[in-house]
Amino acid sequence: MKPRTVLVLAIVVTLLATLTMLAFAKPGFAAADNVMNANVNGGVTNQNVDQPFGAIKICTPGTQQCQILSGLLIDTASFGLRIFPQALTVHLPGQMSGPDLVSECAFFGSFTAWGRVATADVTMGNEPTIQSLPVQIMNPNFPAAGHRPGRCNQTGLPFARNPQQLNFNGILGIGMLQYDGVDTLYYTCTTTHCTATTQPLDLQVQNPVALLPVDNNGVLLKFPLPPANGALSLTGQLIFGINTEPNNQIPSSFKEYTADANLQFTTAFQGRRQPGFLDSGSNGYFYDNPYLPLCPGSLSPWYCPAGLTGQSATNIGSDRINRGAVNFAIADANVLFATPNAAFYDLGANLGPGMFDWGLPFFLGRRVFVGIDGKTVSGVNEPPPFWAFNAN
Amino acid sequence: MKILPFLNVVLVGGGLLLAGAPSAARATLGEPAASVAADAAQMNATAGANPEHPMPGLSAQNAPTSANFTVEQITTPDGTVVSEYVDQGGTVFAVTWHGAIPPDVRTLLGTYFKQYSDAADTGAPSPFGLHASSVHASDVTVQTGGHMGFMWGRAYLPARMPAGVGLSEIK
């Protein structure tokens, strides 16, 4: 090789290396790597509304055997990744406890998730891959039909069985905690019998956001606002981290509402106070307004007021420092469901006075930050867990 | 219309369970108030409301009061508070609960549990999403909600609701 060729090669290599470094620098020239698309659509059966879905890359740990797994319901009211085995094409090894498989019972308001714990390498957006993330594989017949432990069988709600039954391939729980162990039940199972166990923290099913190297203190969910009669679909964004990148800064006009040990703030409505929470995993505003008409017949207890009806509630942070009113609207669900649309900002139901559930309609047209308990967010006065959002 | 909200409203076993028919198991819903103690024993629960994380000042935390009913509260070993609503005739007509881990709903509903669980299992998604359900079986209505870390639920017998009691009082 001639000296001149060597010199040219060296220059080219140096240039390439510099360009590569520039491309990966932060804040950088490349597109933001902390973003996942969040699509509101009818779901895997195209039969539901107001549910936001995301996709991840999921791999057998330590290998290049991977798939893109879409149809994951993005849920701010749970923590951890839970997947139906029917949606998986890659093998995810089970987490073992000696010779036994670890399994879990997780409770949701409309079903119970039972099944083994497995590990997976997971990539969200262009964030660095999370290696060997503990996830739940939802299967009511694990370890064999009829062998679920009794305590998992006592709710009366159905078990999560398959994507067609529940309208998603899995749940991407990105709520306020990193670990799910306080609120679920863990077991070790032989092929026929499961025994209650205490799962070490680092082996529990975990909110994957909390394991990102930098953008790990929470998320920002943002969606455009659809028309009053809804939209066929909406494309929003799930952005990782809070005040860690140019695209996830909390505006100074936003208030932080802290959550208590139950992961709730207080919502005051019509002079009554109840626990409140922000819930992208549910489809409506669920709260008790005894004066708002319910839909007739089988559509009850959805609300069916005559025309778009304004409502107002006040949220109070658990530390009582911040409070703020939220104005929202409820439309006639009968009219909304008669459209082909799947994204509504004005859908609500009366499911009783126990809680004020701010479901996905609240998130449409808003930017909502969810701060994870135990993490640090720079530039805010109150530590997580908190929610921050534009009021109206 | 794409949504299928009616699927969770399936009537099951109509006519099989006539009024007053529940057998004298330890069941609570539709049973005499004395069955509250049996429930507590079955669930290793203690008397009164001793939640894991109290919510001072919140109405949902305190036992509701009314001239039309009394409320007896027990707390499960998980720290979940169960409230049993007893009418003036001494019959439990509603049950509510809140806490991180749901209580033994099978015991609380007694003979009504099967019609509830049959009606709840429609094979279709809850029209309300992950964290909410409303099931109207032939004799019992059960609504559940909450989020990971805090579950709320109520079950009541529409035909046994005392006169003058609104559903907003069952919380």
PDB file of C-alpha atoms in Angstrom, chain A residues 47-247:
ATOM      1  CA  GLN A  47     -63.620  -3.717  18.348  1.00  0.00           C
ATOM      2  CA  ASN A  48     -62.764  -1.285  21.089  1.00  0.00           C
ATOM      3  CA  VAL A  49     -62.162   2.424  21.511  1.00  0.00           C
ATOM      4  CA  ASP A  50     -59.828   4.812  23.330  1.00  0.00           C
ATOM      5  CA  GLN A  51     -56.920   2.433  23.767  1.00  0.00           C
ATOM      6  CA  PRO A  52     -53.324   3.515  22.977  1.00  0.00           C
ATOM      7  CA  PHE A  53     -50.978   0.931  21.501  1.00  0.00           C
ATOM      8  CA  GLY A  54     -47.197   0.799  21.164  1.00  0.00           C
ATOM      9  CA  ALA A  55     -44.573  -1.583  19.793  1.00  0.00           C
ATOM     10  CA  ILE A  56     -41.241  -2.848  21.095  1.00  0.00           C
ATOM     11  CA  LYS A  57     -38.405  -5.005  19.839  1.00  0.00           C
ATOM     12  CA  ILE A  58     -38.187  -8.137  21.956  1.00  0.00           C
ATOM     13  CA  CYS A  59     -35.423 -10.756  21.807  1.00  0.00           C
ATOM     14  CA  THR A  60     -34.361 -13.995  23.396  1.00  0.00           C
ATOM     15  CA  PRO A  61     -31.828 -12.725  25.972  1.00  0.00           C
ATOM     16  CA  GLY A  62     -28.302 -12.419  24.641  1.00  0.00           C
ATOM     17  CA  THR A  63     -29.240 -13.373  21.061  1.00  0.00           C
ATOM     18  CA  GLN A  64     -30.277 -11.738  17.811  1.00  0.00           C
ATOM     19  CA  GLN A  65     -33.480 -13.807  17.768  1.00  0.00           C
ATOM     20  CA  CYS A  66     -35.931 -10.940  17.855  1.00  0.00           C
ATOM     21  CA  GLN A  67     -39.349  -9.769  16.789  1.00  0.00           C
ATOM     22  CA  ILE A  68     -41.244  -6.508  16.650  1.00  0.00           C
ATOM     23  CA  LEU A  69     -44.149  -6.922  19.072  1.00  0.00           C
ATOM     24  CA  SER A  70     -46.956  -4.456  18.414  1.00  0.00           C
ATOM     25  CA  GLY A  71     -50.439  -4.104  19.876  1.00  0.00           C
ATOM     26  CA  LEU A  72     -49.143  -3.437  23.412  1.00  0.00           C
ATOM     27  CA  LEU A  73     -51.604  -1.414  25.459  1.00  0.00           C
ATOM     28  CA  ILE A  74     -49.730   1.545  26.942  1.00  0.00           C
ATOM     29  CA  ASP A  75     -50.895   1.710  30.556  1.00  0.00           C
ATOM     30  CA  THR A  76     -50.051   4.398  33.094  1.00  0.00           C
ATOM     31  CA  ALA A  77     -51.967   2.520  35.814  1.00  0.00           C
ATOM     32  CA  SER A  78     -49.805  -0.613  36.057  1.00  0.00           C
ATOM     33  CA  PHE A  79     -46.114  -1.452  35.968  1.00  0.00           C
ATOM     34  CA  GLY A  80     -44.392  -4.129  33.939  1.00  0.00           C
ATOM     35  CA  LEU A  81     -44.563  -5.838  30.567  1.00  0.00           C
ATOM     36  CA  ARG A  82     -47.161  -8.643  30.259  1.00  0.00           C
ATOM     37  CA  ILE A  83     -47.437 -10.594  27.035  1.00  0.00           C
ATOM     38  CA  PHE A  84     -49.750 -13.209  25.557  1.00  0.00           C
ATOM     39  CA  PRO A  85     -47.743 -16.248  24.416  1.00  0.00           C
ATOM     40  CA  GLN A  86     -49.869 -16.375  21.238  1.00  0.00           C
ATOM     41  CA  ALA A  87     -48.236 -13.116  20.111  1.00  0.00           C
ATOM     42  CA  LEU A  88     -44.654 -14.354  20.606  1.00  0.00           C
ATOM     43  CA  THR A  89     -42.468 -15.856  17.882  1.00  0.00           C
ATOM     44  CA  VAL A  90     -39.260 -15.804  19.942  1.00  0.00           C
ATOM     45  CA  HIS A  91     -38.476 -18.018  22.913  1.00  0.00           C
ATOM     46  CA  LEU A  92     -38.381 -16.318  26.291  1.00  0.00           C
ATOM     47  CA  PRO A  93     -36.774 -18.492  28.946  1.00  0.00           C
ATOM     48  CA  GLY A  94     -38.679 -18.915  32.182  1.00  0.00           C
ATOM     49  CA  GLN A  95     -37.307 -17.469  35.379  1.00  0.00           C
ATOM     50  CA  MET A  96     -36.315 -20.356  37.660  1.00  0.00           C
ATOM     51  CA  SER A  97     -36.217 -20.773  41.404  1.00  0.00           C
ATOM     52  CA  GLY A  98     -34.129 -23.883  41.797  1.00  0.00           C
ATOM     53  CA  PRO A  99     -35.931 -26.502  39.705  1.00  0.00           C
ATOM     54  CA  ASP A 100     -39.235 -24.591  39.780  1.00  0.00           C
ATOM     55  CA  LEU A 101     -40.681 -21.946  37.500  1.00  0.00           C
ATOM     56  CA  VAL A 102     -41.572 -18.561  38.970  1.00  0.00           C
ATOM     57  CA  SER A 103     -45.100 -17.377  38.248  1.00  0.00           C
ATOM     58  CA  GLU A 104     -47.295 -14.477  39.164  1.00  0.00           C
ATOM     59  CA  CYS A 105     -50.904 -13.432  39.761  1.00  0.00           C
ATOM     60  CA  ALA A 106     -51.553  -9.780  38.845  1.00  0.00           C
ATOM     61  CA  PHE A 107     -54.931  -8.144  39.473  1.00  0.00           C
ATOM     62  CA  PHE A 108     -56.596  -5.751  37.054  1.00  0.00           C
ATOM     63  CA  GLY A 109     -60.002  -4.087  37.320  1.00  0.00           C
ATOM     64  CA  SER A 110     -61.460  -6.153  34.485  1.00  0.00           C
ATOM     65  CA  PHE A 111     -59.468  -9.422  34.523  1.00  0.00           C
ATOM     66  CA  THR A 112     -56.730 -11.330  36.304  1.00  0.00           C
ATOM     67  CA  ALA A 113     -53.342 -12.022  34.704  1.00  0.00           C
ATOM     68  CA  TRP A 114     -51.780 -15.336  35.693  1.00  0.00           C
ATOM     69  CA  GLY A 115     -48.686 -16.978  34.252  1.00  0.00           C
ATOM     70  CA  ARG A 116     -44.971 -17.601  34.413  1.00  0.00           C
ATOM     71  CA  VAL A 117     -42.249 -14.981  34.675  1.00  0.00           C
ATOM     72  CA  ALA A 118     -39.766 -14.963  31.795  1.00  0.00           C
ATOM     73  CA  THR A 119     -36.833 -12.788  30.757  1.00  0.00           C
ATOM     74  CA  ALA A 120     -36.415 -10.828  27.530  1.00  0.00           C
ATOM     75  CA  ASP A 121     -34.136  -8.244  25.951  1.00  0.00           C
ATOM     76  CA  VAL A 122     -36.407  -5.288  25.215  1.00  0.00           C
ATOM     77  CA  THR A 123     -35.832  -2.184  23.095  1.00  0.00           C
ATOM     78  CA  MET A 124     -38.229   0.769  23.272  1.00  0.00           C
ATOM     79  CA  GLY A 125     -37.879   3.430  20.582  1.00  0.00           C
ATOM     80  CA  ASN A 126     -34.160   3.896  19.912  1.00  0.00           C
ATOM     81  CA  GLU A 127     -33.274   3.692  23.576  1.00  0.00           C
ATOM     82  CA  PRO A 128     -30.492   1.293  24.620  1.00  0.00           C
ATOM     83  CA  THR A 129     -31.708  -2.295  24.936  1.00  0.00           C
ATOM     84  CA  ILE A 130     -32.808  -3.427  28.402  1.00  0.00           C
ATOM     85  CA  GLN A 131     -31.212  -6.798  28.978  1.00  0.00           C
ATOM     86  CA  SER A 132     -32.957  -9.712  30.696  1.00  0.00           C
ATOM     87  CA  LEU A 133     -36.046  -7.763  31.710  1.00  0.00           C
ATOM     88  CA  PRO A 134     -38.422  -9.881  33.848  1.00  0.00           C
ATOM     89  CA  VAL A 135     -41.823 -10.003  32.105  1.00  0.00           C
ATOM     90  CA  GLN A 136     -45.037 -11.952  32.657  1.00  0.00           C
ATOM     91  CA  ILE A 137     -46.359 -14.466  30.106  1.00  0.00           C
ATOM     92  CA  MET A 138     -50.141 -14.485  30.576  1.00  0.00           C
ATOM     93  CA  ASN A 139     -51.514 -18.030  30.457  1.00  0.00           C
ATOM     94  CA  PRO A 140     -54.392 -19.195  32.685  1.00  0.00           C
ATOM     95  CA  ASN A 141     -53.450 -22.844  32.138  1.00  0.00           C
ATOM     96  CA  PHE A 142     -49.954 -22.564  33.595  1.00  0.00           C
ATOM     97  CA  PRO A 143     -48.453 -24.889  34.805  1.00  0.00           C
ATOM     98  CA  ALA A 144     -51.395 -27.077  33.730  1.00  0.00           C
ATOM     99  CA  ALA A 145     -55.135 -26.623  33.437  1.00  0.00           C
ATOM    100  CA  GLY A 146     -56.798 -26.385  36.852  1.00  0.00           C
ATOM    101  CA  HIS A 147     -53.598 -25.814  38.832  1.00  0.00           C
ATOM    102  CA  ARG A 148     -53.791 -22.102  39.582  1.00  0.00           C
ATOM    103  CA  PRO A 149     -53.419 -21.287  43.281  1.00  0.00           C
ATOM    104  CA  GLY A 150     -56.658 -20.571  45.115  1.00  0.00           C
ATOM    105  CA  ARG A 151     -55.900 -16.966  45.987  1.00  0.00           C
ATOM    106  CA  CYS A 152     -55.691 -16.149  42.284  1.00  0.00           C
ATOM    107  CA  ASN A 153     -59.152 -17.624  41.679  1.00  0.00           C
ATOM    108  CA  GLN A 154     -61.162 -15.526  44.112  1.00  0.00           C
ATOM    109  CA  THR A 155     -61.925 -12.325  42.202  1.00  0.00           C
ATOM    110  CA  GLY A 156     -64.669 -13.691  39.920  1.00  0.00           C
ATOM    111  CA  LEU A 157     -63.199 -11.786  36.966  1.00  0.00           C
ATOM    112  CA  PRO A 158     -62.073 -13.709  33.866  1.00  0.00           C
ATOM    113  CA  PHE A 159     -58.435 -14.658  33.291  1.00  0.00           C
ATOM    114  CA  ALA A 160     -56.371 -13.132  30.500  1.00  0.00           C
ATOM    115  CA  ARG A 161     -56.358 -15.909  27.879  1.00  0.00           C
ATOM    116  CA  ASN A 162     -55.508 -14.543  24.419  1.00  0.00           C
ATOM    117  CA  PRO A 163     -55.231 -11.356  22.319  1.00  0.00           C
ATOM    118  CA  GLN A 164     -58.689 -11.707  20.756  1.00  0.00           C
ATOM    119  CA  GLN A 165     -60.314 -11.900  24.175  1.00  0.00           C
ATOM    120  CA  LEU A 166     -58.751  -8.692  25.523  1.00  0.00           C
ATOM    121  CA  ASN A 167     -57.993  -6.761  22.292  1.00  0.00           C
ATOM    122  CA  PHE A 168     -54.209  -6.477  22.806  1.00  0.00           C
ATOM    123  CA  ASN A 169     -51.051  -8.553  22.455  1.00  0.00           C
ATOM    124  CA  GLY A 170     -49.774  -7.413  25.811  1.00  0.00           C
ATOM    125  CA  ILE A 171     -49.645  -4.605  28.353  1.00  0.00           C
ATOM    126  CA  LEU A 172     -46.813  -2.097  28.543  1.00  0.00           C
ATOM    127  CA  GLY A 173     -47.192  -0.915  32.139  1.00  0.00           C
ATOM    128  CA  ILE A 174     -45.298   2.383  32.476  1.00  0.00           C
ATOM    129  CA  GLY A 175     -46.924   3.696  35.663  1.00  0.00           C
ATOM    130  CA  MET A 176     -45.572   5.130  38.894  1.00  0.00           C
ATOM    131  CA  LEU A 177     -43.624   2.192  40.352  1.00  0.00           C
ATOM    132  CA  GLN A 178     -40.593   0.243  39.175  1.00  0.00           C
ATOM    133  CA  TYR A 179     -41.442  -3.058  40.867  1.00  0.00           C
ATOM    134  CA  ASP A 180     -44.801  -4.847  40.911  1.00  0.00           C
ATOM    135  CA  GLY A 181     -44.230  -7.180  43.850  1.00  0.00           C
ATOM    136  CA  VAL A 182     -46.158  -5.292  46.535  1.00  0.00           C
ATOM    137  CA  ASP A 183     -49.363  -5.429  44.525  1.00  0.00           C
ATOM    138  CA  THR A 184     -49.203  -8.929  43.024  1.00  0.00           C
ATOM    139  CA  LEU A 185     -48.725 -12.492  44.276  1.00  0.00           C
ATOM    140  CA  TYR A 186     -45.651 -14.569  43.342  1.00  0.00           C
ATOM    141  CA  TYR A 187     -45.394 -18.364  43.311  1.00  0.00           C
ATOM    142  CA  THR A 188     -42.944 -21.083  42.452  1.00  0.00           C
ATOM    143  CA  CYS A 189     -44.499 -23.891  40.441  1.00  0.00           C
ATOM    144  CA  THR A 190     -43.730 -27.519  39.724  1.00  0.00           C
ATOM    145  CA  THR A 191     -45.537 -29.063  36.750  1.00  0.00           C
ATOM    146  CA  THR A 192     -48.619 -29.515  38.902  1.00  0.00           C
ATOM    147  CA  HIS A 193     -48.431 -27.343  41.998  1.00  0.00           C
ATOM    148  CA  CYS A 194     -47.700 -23.717  42.898  1.00  0.00           C
ATOM    149  CA  THR A 195     -46.448 -22.445  46.269  1.00  0.00           C
ATOM    150  CA  ALA A 196     -46.529 -18.828  47.439  1.00  0.00           C
ATOM    151  CA  THR A 197     -43.148 -17.160  47.529  1.00  0.00           C
ATOM    152  CA  THR A 198     -41.531 -13.776  48.068  1.00  0.00           C
ATOM    153  CA  GLN A 199     -39.803 -12.564  44.941  1.00  0.00           C
ATOM    154  CA  PRO A 200     -36.526 -10.589  45.254  1.00  0.00           C
ATOM    155  CA  LEU A 201     -36.879  -7.038  43.941  1.00  0.00           C
ATOM    156  CA  ASP A 202     -34.533  -7.338  40.984  1.00  0.00           C
ATOM    157  CA  LEU A 203     -36.319 -10.483  39.780  1.00  0.00           C
ATOM    158  CA  GLN A 204     -39.811  -8.969  39.943  1.00  0.00           C
ATOM    159  CA  VAL A 205     -41.678  -7.954  36.814  1.00  0.00           C
ATOM    160  CA  GLN A 206     -40.600  -4.360  36.284  1.00  0.00           C
ATOM    161  CA  ASN A 207     -41.578  -1.158  34.572  1.00  0.00           C
ATOM    162  CA  PRO A 208     -39.037  -1.143  31.714  1.00  0.00           C
ATOM    163  CA  VAL A 209     -38.802   2.654  31.726  1.00  0.00           C
ATOM    164  CA  ALA A 210     -37.170   2.545  35.166  1.00  0.00           C
ATOM    165  CA  LEU A 211     -34.308   0.457  33.724  1.00  0.00           C
ATOM    166  CA  LEU A 212     -33.311   2.843  30.928  1.00  0.00           C
ATOM    167  CA  PRO A 213     -29.826   4.279  31.468  1.00  0.00           C
ATOM    168  CA  VAL A 214     -30.799   7.969  31.296  1.00  0.00           C
ATOM    169  CA  ASP A 215     -34.493   8.481  30.540  1.00  0.00           C
ATOM    170  CA  ASN A 216     -35.599   6.371  33.502  1.00  0.00           C
ATOM    171  CA  ASN A 217     -37.484   8.748  35.801  1.00  0.00           C
ATOM    172  CA  GLY A 218     -40.835   8.692  34.018  1.00  0.00           C
ATOM    173  CA  VAL A 219     -42.620   9.306  30.767  1.00  0.00           C
ATOM    174  CA  LEU A 220     -44.517  11.926  28.813  1.00  0.00           C
ATOM    175  CA  LEU A 221     -47.625  10.855  26.902  1.00  0.00           C
ATOM    176  CA  LYS A 222     -48.973  13.295  24.356  1.00  0.00           C
ATOM    177  CA  PHE A 223     -51.819  13.062  21.880  1.00  0.00           C
ATOM    178  CA  PRO A 224     -53.608  15.428  19.522  1.00  0.00           C
ATOM    179  CA  LEU A 225     -57.229  16.325  20.226  1.00  0.00           C
ATOM    180  CA  PRO A 226     -59.830  14.615  17.994  1.00  0.00           C
ATOM    181  CA  PRO A 227     -63.128  16.267  16.938  1.00  0.00           C
ATOM    182  CA  ALA A 228     -66.144  16.003  19.261  1.00  0.00           C
ATOM    183  CA  ASN A 229     -67.484  12.970  17.398  1.00  0.00           C
ATOM    184  CA  GLY A 230     -64.091  11.313  17.451  1.00  0.00           C
ATOM    185  CA  ALA A 231     -61.427  10.223  14.988  1.00  0.00           C
ATOM    186  CA  LEU A 232     -60.823   6.884  13.268  1.00  0.00           C
ATOM    187  CA  SER A 233     -57.368   6.829  14.846  1.00  0.00           C
ATOM    188  CA  LEU A 234     -54.798   9.107  16.436  1.00  0.00           C
ATOM    189  CA  THR A 235     -51.022   9.032  16.510  1.00  0.00           C
ATOM    190  CA  GLY A 236     -49.415  10.273  19.684  1.00  0.00           C
ATOM    191  CA  GLN A 237     -46.092   9.736  21.369  1.00  0.00           C
ATOM    192  CA  LEU A 238     -44.772   7.974  24.433  1.00  0.00           C
ATOM    193  CA  ILE A 239     -41.592   9.860  25.329  1.00  0.00           C
ATOM    194  CA  PHE A 240     -39.159   8.434  27.872  1.00  0.00           C
ATOM    195  CA  GLY A 241     -37.667  10.497  30.668  1.00  0.00           C
ATOM    196  CA  ILE A 242     -38.695  13.755  32.334  1.00  0.00           C
ATOM    197  CA  ASN A 243     -36.469  16.818  32.026  1.00  0.00           C
ATOM    198  CA  THR A 244     -33.691  14.607  30.639  1.00  0.00           C
ATOM    199  CA  GLU A 245     -33.903  15.621  26.956  1.00  0.00           C
ATOM    200  CA  PRO A 246     -35.053  18.639  24.947  1.00  0.00           C
ATOM    201  CA  ASN A 247     -38.309  16.844  24.091  1.00  0.00           C
TER     202      ASN A 247
END
